[in-house]
Coordinates of C-alpha atoms in Angstrom, one line a residue:
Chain U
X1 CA 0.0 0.0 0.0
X2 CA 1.5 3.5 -0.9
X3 CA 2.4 6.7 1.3
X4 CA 0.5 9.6 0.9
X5 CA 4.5 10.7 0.4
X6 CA 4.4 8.7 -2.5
X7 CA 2.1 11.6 -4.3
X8 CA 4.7 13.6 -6.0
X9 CA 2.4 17.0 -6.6
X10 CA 1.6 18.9 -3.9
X11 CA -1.3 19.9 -5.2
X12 CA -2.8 16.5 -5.6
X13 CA -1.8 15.7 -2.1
X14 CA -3.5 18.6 -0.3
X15 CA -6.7 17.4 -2.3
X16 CA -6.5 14.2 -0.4
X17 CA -5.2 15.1 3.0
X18 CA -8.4 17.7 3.0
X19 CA -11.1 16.6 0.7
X20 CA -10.6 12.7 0.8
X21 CA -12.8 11.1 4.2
X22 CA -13.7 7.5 3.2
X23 CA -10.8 5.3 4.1
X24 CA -11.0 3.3 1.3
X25 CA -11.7 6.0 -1.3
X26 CA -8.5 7.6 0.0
X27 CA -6.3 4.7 0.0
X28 CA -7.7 4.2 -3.9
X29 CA -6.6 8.0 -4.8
X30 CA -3.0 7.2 -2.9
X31 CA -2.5 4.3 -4.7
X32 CA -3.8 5.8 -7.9
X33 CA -1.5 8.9 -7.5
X34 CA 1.6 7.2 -6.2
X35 CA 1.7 5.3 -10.2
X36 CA 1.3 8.2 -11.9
X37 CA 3.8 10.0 -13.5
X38 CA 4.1 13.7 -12.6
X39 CA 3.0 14.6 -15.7
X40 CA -0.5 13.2 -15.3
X41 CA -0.4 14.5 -11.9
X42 CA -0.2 18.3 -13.4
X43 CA -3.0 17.2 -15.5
X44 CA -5.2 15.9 -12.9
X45 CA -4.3 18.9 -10.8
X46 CA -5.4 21.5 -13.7
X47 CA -8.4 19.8 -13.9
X48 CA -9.6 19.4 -10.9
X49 CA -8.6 23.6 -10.7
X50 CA -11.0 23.6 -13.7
X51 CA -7.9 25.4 -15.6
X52 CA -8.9 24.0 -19.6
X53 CA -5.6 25.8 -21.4
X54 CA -3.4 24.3 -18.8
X55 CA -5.1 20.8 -19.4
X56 CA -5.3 21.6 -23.1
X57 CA -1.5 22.0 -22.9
X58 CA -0.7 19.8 -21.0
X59 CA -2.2 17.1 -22.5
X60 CA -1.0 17.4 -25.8
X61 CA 2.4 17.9 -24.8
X62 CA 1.8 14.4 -22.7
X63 CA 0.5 12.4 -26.0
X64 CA 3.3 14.4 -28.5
X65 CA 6.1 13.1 -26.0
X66 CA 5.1 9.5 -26.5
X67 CA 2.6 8.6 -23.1
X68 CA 0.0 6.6 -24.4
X69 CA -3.5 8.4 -24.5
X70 CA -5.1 5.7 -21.7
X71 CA -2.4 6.8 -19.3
X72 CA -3.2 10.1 -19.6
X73 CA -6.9 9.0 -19.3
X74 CA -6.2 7.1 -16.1
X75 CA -3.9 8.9 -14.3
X76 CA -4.7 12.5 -15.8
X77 CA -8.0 13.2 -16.4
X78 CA -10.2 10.6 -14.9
X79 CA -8.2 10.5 -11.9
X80 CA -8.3 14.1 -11.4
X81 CA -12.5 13.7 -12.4
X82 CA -12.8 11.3 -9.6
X83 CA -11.0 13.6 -7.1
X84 CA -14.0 16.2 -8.7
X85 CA -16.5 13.8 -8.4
X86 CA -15.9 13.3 -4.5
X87 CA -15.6 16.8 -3.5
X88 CA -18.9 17.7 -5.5
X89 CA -20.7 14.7 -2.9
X90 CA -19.3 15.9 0.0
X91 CA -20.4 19.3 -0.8
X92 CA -16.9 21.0 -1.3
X93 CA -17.9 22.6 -4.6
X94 CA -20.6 22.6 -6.6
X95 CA -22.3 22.4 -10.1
X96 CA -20.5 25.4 -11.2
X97 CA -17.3 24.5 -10.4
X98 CA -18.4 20.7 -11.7
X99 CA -19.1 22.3 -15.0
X100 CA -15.5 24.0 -15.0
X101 CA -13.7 20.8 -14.5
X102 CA -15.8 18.9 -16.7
X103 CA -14.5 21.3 -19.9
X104 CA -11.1 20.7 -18.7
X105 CA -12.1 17.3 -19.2
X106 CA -13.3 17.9 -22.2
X107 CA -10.2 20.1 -23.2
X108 CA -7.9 17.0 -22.7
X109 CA -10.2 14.4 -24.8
X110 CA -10.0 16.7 -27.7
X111 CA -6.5 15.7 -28.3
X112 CA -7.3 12.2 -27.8
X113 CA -9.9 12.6 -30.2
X114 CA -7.6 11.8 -33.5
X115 CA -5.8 8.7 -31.7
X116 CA -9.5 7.3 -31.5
X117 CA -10.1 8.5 -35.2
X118 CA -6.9 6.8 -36.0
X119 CA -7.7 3.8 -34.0
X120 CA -11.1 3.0 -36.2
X121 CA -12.9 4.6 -33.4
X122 CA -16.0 6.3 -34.8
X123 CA -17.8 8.5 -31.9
X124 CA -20.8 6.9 -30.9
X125 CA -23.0 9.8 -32.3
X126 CA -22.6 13.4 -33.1
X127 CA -25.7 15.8 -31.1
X128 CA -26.5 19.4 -31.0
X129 CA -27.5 20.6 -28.2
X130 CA -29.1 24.2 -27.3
X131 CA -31.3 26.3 -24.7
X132 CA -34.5 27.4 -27.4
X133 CA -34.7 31.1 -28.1
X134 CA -35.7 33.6 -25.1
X135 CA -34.6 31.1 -22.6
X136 CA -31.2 31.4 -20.7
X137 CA -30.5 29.0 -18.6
X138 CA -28.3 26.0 -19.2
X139 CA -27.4 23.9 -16.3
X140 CA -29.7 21.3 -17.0
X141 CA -28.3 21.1 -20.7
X142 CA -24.7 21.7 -19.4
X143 CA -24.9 18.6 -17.2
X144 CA -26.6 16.6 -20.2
X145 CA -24.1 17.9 -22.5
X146 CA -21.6 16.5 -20.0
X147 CA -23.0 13.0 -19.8
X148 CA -22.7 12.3 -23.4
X149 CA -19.8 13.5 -24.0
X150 CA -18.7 11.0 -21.0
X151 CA -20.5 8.1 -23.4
X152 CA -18.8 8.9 -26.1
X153 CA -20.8 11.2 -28.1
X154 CA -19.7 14.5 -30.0
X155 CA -21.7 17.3 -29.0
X156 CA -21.9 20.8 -30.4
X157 CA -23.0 23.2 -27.9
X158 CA -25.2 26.1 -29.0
X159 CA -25.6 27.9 -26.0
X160 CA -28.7 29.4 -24.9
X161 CA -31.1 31.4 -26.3
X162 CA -31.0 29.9 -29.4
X163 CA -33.0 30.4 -32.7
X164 CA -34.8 28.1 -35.1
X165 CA -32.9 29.5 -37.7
X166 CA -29.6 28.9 -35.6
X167 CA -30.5 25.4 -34.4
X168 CA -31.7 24.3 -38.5
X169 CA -27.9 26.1 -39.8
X170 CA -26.0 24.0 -37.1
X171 CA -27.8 20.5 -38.3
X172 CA -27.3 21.7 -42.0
X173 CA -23.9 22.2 -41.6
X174 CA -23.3 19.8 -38.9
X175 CA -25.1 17.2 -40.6
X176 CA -26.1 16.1 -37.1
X177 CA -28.4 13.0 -36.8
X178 CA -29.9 14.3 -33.4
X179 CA -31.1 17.3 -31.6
X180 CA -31.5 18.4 -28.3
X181 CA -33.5 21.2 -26.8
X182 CA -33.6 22.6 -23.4
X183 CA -36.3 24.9 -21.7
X184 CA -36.7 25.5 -17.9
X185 CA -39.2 28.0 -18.4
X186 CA -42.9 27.6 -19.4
X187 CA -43.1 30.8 -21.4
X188 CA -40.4 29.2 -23.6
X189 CA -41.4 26.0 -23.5
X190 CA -43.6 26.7 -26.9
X191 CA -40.0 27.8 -28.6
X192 CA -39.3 23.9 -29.1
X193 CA -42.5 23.5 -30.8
X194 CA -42.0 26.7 -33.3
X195 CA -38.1 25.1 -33.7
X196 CA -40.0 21.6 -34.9
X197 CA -42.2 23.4 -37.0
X198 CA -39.3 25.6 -38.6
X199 CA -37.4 22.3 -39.2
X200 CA -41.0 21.3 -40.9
X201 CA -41.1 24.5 -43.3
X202 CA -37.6 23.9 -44.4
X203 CA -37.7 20.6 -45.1
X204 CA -35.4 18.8 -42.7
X205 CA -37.4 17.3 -40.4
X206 CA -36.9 13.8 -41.8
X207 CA -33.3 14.3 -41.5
X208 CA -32.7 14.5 -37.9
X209 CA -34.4 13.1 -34.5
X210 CA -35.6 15.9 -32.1
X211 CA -34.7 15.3 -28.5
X212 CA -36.6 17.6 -25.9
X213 CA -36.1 18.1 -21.7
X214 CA -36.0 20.7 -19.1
X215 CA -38.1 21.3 -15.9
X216 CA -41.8 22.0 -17.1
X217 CA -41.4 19.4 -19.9
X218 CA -43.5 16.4 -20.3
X219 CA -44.0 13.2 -22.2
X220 CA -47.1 14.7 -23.4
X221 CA -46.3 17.8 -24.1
X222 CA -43.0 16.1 -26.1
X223 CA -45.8 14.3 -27.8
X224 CA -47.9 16.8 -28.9
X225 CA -45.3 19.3 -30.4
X226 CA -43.8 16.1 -32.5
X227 CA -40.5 15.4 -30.8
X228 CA -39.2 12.0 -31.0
X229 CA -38.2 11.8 -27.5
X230 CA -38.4 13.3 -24.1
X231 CA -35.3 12.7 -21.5
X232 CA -36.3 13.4 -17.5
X233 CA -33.0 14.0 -17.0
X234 CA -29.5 13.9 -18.3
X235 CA -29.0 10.3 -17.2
X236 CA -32.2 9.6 -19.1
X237 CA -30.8 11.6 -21.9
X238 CA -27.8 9.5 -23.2
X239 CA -29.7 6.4 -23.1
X240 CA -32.5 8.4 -25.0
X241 CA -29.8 9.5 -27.4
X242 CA -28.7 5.6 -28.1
X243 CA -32.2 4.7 -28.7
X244 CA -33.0 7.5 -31.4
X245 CA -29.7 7.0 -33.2
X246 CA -30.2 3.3 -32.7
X247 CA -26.8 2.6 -30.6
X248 CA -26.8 -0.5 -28.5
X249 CA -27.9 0.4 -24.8
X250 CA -26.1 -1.5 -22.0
X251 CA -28.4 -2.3 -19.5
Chain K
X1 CA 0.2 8.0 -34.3
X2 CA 0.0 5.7 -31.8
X3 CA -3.4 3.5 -31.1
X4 CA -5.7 2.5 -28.9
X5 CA -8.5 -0.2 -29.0
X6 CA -11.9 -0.1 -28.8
X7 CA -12.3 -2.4 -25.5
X8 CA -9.6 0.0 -23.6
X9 CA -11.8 3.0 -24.6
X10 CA -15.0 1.4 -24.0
X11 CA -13.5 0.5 -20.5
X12 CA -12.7 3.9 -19.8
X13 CA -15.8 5.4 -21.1
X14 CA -17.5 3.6 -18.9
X15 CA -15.7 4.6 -15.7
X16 CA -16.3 8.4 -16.5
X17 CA -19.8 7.4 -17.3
X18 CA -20.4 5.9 -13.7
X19 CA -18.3 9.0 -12.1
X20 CA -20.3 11.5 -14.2
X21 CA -23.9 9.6 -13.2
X22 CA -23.2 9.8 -9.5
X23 CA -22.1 13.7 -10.3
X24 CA -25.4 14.1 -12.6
X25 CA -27.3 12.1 -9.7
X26 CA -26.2 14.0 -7.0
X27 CA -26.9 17.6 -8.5
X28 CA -30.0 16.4 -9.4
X29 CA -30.4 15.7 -5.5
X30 CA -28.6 19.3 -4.3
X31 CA -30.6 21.6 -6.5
X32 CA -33.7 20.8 -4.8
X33 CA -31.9 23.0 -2.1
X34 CA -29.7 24.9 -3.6
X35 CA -29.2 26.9 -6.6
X36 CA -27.4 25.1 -9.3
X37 CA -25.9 28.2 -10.9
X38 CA -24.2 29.2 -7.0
X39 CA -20.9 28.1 -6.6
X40 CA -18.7 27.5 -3.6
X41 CA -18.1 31.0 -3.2
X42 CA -21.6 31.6 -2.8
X43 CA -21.3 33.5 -5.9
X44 CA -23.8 33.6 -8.9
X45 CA -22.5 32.0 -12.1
X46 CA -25.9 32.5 -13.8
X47 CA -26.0 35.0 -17.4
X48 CA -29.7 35.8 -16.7
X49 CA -31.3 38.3 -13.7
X50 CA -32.1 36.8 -10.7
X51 CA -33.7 39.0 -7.9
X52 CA -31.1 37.2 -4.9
X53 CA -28.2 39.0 -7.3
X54 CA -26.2 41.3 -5.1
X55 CA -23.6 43.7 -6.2
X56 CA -20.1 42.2 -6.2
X57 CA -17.6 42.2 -3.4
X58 CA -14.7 42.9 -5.3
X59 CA -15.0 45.5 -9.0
X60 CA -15.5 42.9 -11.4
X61 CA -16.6 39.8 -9.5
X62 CA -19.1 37.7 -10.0
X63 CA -22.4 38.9 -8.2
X64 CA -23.2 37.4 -4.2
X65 CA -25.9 35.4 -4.0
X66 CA -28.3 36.3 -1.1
X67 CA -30.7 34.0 -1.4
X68 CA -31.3 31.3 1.4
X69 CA -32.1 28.5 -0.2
X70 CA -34.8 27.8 1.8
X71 CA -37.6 28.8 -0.7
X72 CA -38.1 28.0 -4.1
X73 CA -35.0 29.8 -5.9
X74 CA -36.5 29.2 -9.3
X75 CA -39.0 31.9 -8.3
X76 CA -36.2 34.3 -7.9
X77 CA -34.7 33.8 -11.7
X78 CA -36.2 36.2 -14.5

């Protein structure tokens, strides 16, 4: 069993001494961190800062010098995730800060992106995802977007407040098999229904599914403005995103 | 350009699958007492008005939350 002496970054070992409670949770992260090269360690620790140039940077230096892309997965940026992911449960930080490590994460996997490509590795689907227009609030959406990026998906984010217009020019240019919509409020809510009829008017409605969630939304009201699918939630989102595009779900 | 297969991804897809479920599970759990868009600092991260926004405390900061948490927050966002 390794030292917490054996964690070369200070950093990383300050995260443990103070954020780490469960015995065996910490002994994991000691273990983990006492393998890892410094190198991943500066990753995990950017990450888990929520600093995306330094884990941008970092990480492509990593892969350019040689490490192998599931090192810097496993020591680098899912190590410093699950560091993340135990300070969000024991209330250290929160979805904000979640959100800042989580496009870190994301920064990093970019530049594993072409090994994958190079691999044979298609991505398991490519989404667009966007708050509909008058409506600007994107947590919900941020932490969906999140999730299936995680499973493998590519997702390009439209932000909030997004337009018909905008959401049909991303799927044209895109070519995106799947859309997702978010709405928290019920004044907006109708926006998804105008944004299916625009992709009706122009045509393109046969050419992608339509995904739909956020607070006030329903199955039935999913239903009755002709989406294909409603998710409750951004767990329920990715599997709703296998199911439309047709991707194996593992139970 | 070096490889990598598609069982060593798939393994480590689902391990940050799992990790970000818990995460996804958990703020699904905290926002029904606390704002989602607060962060540790008590600090508002949101881009829309919110009637709990206070100014600042330093000139350029992000605004202080002052809301309590103990009602119905969404009632606060415009």
């Amino acid at each position: 069993m390794a030292e917490i002496s054996n964690v070369s970054n200070e950093f990383i070992r300050q995260e443990i001494e103070e954020f780490i409670e469960r015995p065996e949770e910490r002994e994991r992260t000691i273990n983990l961190f006492a393998r890892a090269r410094p190198e991943m360690q500066v990753i995990a620790a950017a990450l888990i800062e929520g600093d995306n140039e330094t884990v941008d940077q970092l990480t492509r230096q990593a892969l350019d010098s040689g490490i192998e892309a599931v090192e810097v997965m496993d020591y680098g940026l899912i190590a410093g995730m699950g560091i993340v992911g135990i300070k969000f449960r024991q209330n250290f930080i929160f979805v904000p800060e979640v959100l800042a490590c989580a496009r870190a994460m994301k920064a990093g996997m970019a530049h594993v992106e072409p090994i994958l490509s190079a691999s044979g590795i298609d991505p398991v689907g490519t989404v667009i995802m966007g708050t509909v227009k008058g409506d600007l609030h994107d947590i919900g959406k941020n932490l969906c977007i999140m999730m299936l990026r995680g499973a493998g998906f590519v997702v390009h984010d439209l932000g909030v407040d997004t337009s018909p217009d905008k959401f049909i020019e991303a799927v044209e240019e895109i070519k995106a098999p799947l859309l997702g919509m978010s709405a928290l409020l019920t004044t907006t809510m109708p926006n998804m229904g105008k944004t299916i009829e625009a992709f009706i008017d122009a045509d393109l409605r046969d050419q992608v599914k339509i995904m739909v969630g956020g607070a006030p939304v329903t199955q039935d009201f999913a239903d009755d403005m002709g989406a294909d699918g409603y998710g409750k939630d951004a767990l329920a989102c990715v599997a709703l995103a296998k199911s439309l595009l047709g991707v194996a779900v593992k139970s | 350009m070096q490889k990598i297969s598609r069982e060593e991804l798939q393994k480590r897809l689902d391990q940050i699958n799992e990790l970000f479920a818990s995460i996804v599970t958990h703020a699904q759990h905290q926002s029904t007492m606390r704002c989602p868009y607060k962060n540790r600092f008590d600090e508002c991260t949101a881009n829309f008005g919110c009637r709990n926004k206070r100014k600042p405390v330093a000139p350029g900061g992000l605004p202080v939350c002052a809301g309590d948490d103990k009602l119905n927050y969404r009632k606060a966002w415009e």
